[in-house]
PDB file of C-alpha atoms in Angstrom:
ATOM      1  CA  UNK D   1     -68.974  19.686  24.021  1.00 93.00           C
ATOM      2  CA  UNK D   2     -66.214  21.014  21.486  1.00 94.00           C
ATOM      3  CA  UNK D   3     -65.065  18.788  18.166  1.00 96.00           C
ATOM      4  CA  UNK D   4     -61.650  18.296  18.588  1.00 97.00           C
ATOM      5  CA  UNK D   5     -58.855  17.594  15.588  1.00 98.00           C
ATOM      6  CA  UNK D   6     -56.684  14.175  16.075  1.00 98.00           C
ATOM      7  CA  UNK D   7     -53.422  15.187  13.406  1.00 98.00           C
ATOM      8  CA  UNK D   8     -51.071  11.763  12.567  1.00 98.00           C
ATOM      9  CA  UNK D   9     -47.804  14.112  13.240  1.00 98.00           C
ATOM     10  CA  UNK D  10     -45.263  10.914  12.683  1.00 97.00           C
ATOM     11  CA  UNK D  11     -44.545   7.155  12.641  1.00 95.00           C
ATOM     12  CA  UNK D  12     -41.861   5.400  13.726  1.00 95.00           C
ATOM     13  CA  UNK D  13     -40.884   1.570  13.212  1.00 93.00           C
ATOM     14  CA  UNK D  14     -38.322  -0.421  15.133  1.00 95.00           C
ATOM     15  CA  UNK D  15     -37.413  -3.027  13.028  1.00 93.00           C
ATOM     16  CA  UNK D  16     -34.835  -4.412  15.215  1.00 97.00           C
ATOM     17  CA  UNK D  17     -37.427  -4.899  17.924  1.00 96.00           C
ATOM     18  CA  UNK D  18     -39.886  -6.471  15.374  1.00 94.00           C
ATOM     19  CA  UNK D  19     -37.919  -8.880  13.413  1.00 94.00           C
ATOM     20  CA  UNK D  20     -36.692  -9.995  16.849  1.00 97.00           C
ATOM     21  CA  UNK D  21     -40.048 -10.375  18.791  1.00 97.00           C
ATOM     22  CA  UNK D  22     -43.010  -9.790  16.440  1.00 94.00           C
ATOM     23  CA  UNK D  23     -44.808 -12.366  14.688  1.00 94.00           C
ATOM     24  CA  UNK D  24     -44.847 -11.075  10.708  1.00 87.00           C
ATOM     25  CA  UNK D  25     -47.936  -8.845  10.149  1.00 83.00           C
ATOM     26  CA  UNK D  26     -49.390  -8.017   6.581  1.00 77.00           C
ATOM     27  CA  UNK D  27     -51.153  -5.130   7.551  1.00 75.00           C
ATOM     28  CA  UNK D  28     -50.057  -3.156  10.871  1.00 79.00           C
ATOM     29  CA  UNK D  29     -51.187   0.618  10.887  1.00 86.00           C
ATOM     30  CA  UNK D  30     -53.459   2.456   8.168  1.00 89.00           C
ATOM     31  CA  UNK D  31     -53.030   5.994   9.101  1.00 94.00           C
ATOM     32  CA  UNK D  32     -50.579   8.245   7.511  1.00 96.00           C
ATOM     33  CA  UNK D  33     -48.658  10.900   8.526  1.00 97.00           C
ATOM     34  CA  UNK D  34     -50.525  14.213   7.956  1.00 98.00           C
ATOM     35  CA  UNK D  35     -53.767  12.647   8.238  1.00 98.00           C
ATOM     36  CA  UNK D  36     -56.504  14.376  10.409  1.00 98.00           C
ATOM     37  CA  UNK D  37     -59.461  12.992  12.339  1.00 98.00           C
ATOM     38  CA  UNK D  38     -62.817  15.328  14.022  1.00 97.00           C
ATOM     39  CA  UNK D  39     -64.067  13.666  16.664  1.00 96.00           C
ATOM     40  CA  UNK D  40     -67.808  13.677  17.311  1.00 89.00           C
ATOM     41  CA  UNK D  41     -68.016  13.292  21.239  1.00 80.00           C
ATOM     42  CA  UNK D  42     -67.148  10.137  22.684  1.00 81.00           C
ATOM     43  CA  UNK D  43     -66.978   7.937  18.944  1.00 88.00           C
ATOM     44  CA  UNK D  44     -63.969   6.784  18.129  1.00 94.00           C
ATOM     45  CA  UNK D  45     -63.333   8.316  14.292  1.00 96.00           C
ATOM     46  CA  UNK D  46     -64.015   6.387  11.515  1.00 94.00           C
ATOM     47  CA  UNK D  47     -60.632   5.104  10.392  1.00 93.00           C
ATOM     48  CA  UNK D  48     -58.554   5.316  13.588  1.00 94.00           C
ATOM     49  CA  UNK D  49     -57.259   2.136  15.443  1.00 91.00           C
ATOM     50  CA  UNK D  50     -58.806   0.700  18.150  1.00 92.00           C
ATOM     51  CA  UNK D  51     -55.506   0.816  20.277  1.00 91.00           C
ATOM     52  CA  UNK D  52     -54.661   4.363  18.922  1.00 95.00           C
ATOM     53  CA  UNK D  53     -58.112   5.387  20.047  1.00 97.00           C
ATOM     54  CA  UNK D  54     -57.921   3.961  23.657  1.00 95.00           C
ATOM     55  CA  UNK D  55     -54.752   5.524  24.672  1.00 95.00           C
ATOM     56  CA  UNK D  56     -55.827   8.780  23.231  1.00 97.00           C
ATOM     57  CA  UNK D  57     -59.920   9.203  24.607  1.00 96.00           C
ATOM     58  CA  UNK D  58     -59.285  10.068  28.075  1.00 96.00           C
ATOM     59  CA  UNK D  59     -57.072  12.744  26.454  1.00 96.00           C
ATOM     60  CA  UNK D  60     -60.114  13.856  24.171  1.00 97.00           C
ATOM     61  CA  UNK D  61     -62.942  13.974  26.274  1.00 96.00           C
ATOM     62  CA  UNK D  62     -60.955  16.439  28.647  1.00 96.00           C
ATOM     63  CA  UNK D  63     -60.513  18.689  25.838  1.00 96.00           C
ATOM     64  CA  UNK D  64     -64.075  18.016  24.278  1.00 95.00           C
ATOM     65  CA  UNK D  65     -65.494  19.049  28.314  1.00 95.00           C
ATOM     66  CA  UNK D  66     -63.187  22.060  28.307  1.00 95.00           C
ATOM     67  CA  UNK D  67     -60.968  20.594  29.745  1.00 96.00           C
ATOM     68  CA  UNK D  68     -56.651  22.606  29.132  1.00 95.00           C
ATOM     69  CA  UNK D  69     -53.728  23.033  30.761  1.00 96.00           C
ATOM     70  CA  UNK D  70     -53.144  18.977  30.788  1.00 95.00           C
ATOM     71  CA  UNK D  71     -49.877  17.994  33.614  1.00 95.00           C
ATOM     72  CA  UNK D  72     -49.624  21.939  34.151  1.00 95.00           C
ATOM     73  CA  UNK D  73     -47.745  23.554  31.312  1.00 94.00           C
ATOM     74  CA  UNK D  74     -47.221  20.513  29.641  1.00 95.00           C
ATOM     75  CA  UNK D  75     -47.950  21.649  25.894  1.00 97.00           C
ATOM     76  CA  UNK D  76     -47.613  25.299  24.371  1.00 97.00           C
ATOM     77  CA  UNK D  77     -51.516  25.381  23.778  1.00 97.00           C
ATOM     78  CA  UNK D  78     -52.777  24.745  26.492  1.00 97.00           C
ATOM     79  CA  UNK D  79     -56.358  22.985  24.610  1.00 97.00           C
ATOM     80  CA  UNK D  80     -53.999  20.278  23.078  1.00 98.00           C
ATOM     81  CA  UNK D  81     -51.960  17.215  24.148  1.00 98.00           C
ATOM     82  CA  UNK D  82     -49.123  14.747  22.027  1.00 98.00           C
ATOM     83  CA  UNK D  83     -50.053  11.313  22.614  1.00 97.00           C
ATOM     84  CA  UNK D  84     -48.435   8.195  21.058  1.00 96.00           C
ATOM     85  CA  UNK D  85     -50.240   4.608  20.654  1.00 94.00           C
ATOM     86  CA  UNK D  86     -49.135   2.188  22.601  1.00 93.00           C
ATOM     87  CA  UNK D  87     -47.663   0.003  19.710  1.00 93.00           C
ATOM     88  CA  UNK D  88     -44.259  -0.910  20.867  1.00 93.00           C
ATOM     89  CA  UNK D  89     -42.819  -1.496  17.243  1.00 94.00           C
ATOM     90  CA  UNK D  90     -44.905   1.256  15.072  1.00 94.00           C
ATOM     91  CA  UNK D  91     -45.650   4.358  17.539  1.00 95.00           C
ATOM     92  CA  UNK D  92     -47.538   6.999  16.034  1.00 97.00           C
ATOM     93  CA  UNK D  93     -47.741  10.552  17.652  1.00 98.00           C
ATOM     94  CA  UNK D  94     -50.886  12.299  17.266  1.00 98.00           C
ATOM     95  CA  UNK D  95     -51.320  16.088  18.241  1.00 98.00           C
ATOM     96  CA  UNK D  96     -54.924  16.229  19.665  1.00 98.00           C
ATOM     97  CA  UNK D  97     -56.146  19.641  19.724  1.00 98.00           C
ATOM     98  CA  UNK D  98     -59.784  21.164  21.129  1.00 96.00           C
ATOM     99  CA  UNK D  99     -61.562  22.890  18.198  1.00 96.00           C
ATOM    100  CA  UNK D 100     -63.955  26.355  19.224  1.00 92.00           C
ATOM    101  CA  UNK D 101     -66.644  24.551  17.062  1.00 87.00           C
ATOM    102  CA  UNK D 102     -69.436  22.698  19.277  1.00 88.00           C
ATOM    103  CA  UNK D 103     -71.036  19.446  18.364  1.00 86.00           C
TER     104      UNK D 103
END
């Protein structure tokens, strides 16, 4: 199974959408833009969101297996994939890319 790198590539916050339908929240979203994560098989890394994490694994265990070529021509390198969390007032995008290096 291959490591694969989870990049923070941006975040975006809709403040219209919060102030008008989210309760006030001290502390939303850790990660910064920039930041990278290695995954170790089928762990979620150590500092990445729950949420983040769930609508991103199916993605990463493809990749980890080998799996490329994700919806057919999708993505320029073919051993990667953009995926967003599912956080409707502070998306991130991460770029999830298959390493060569095996765990």
């Amino acid at each position: 199974m291959k490591k694969c790198r989870i990049t923070v590539m941006r975040k975006a916050f809709y403040r219209d959408l919060s102030e008008k339908y989210e309760n006030p929240m001290e502390h939303a979203c850790d990660v910064e833009e920039g930041q990278v994560f290695i995954t170790e098989g089928w762990k979620k890394p150590e500092g990445l969101c729950d949420s983040a994490w769930e609508s991103m694994s199916p993605f990463v265990m493809t990749l980890a297996h080998g799996g490329e070529d994700i919806y057919e021509g999708w993505m320029k390198n073919k051993k990667s994939v953009m995926i967003s969390c599912n956080d409707g007032f502070r998306p991130v995008s991460f770029l999830i890319e298959a390493l060569d290096e095996e765990i």
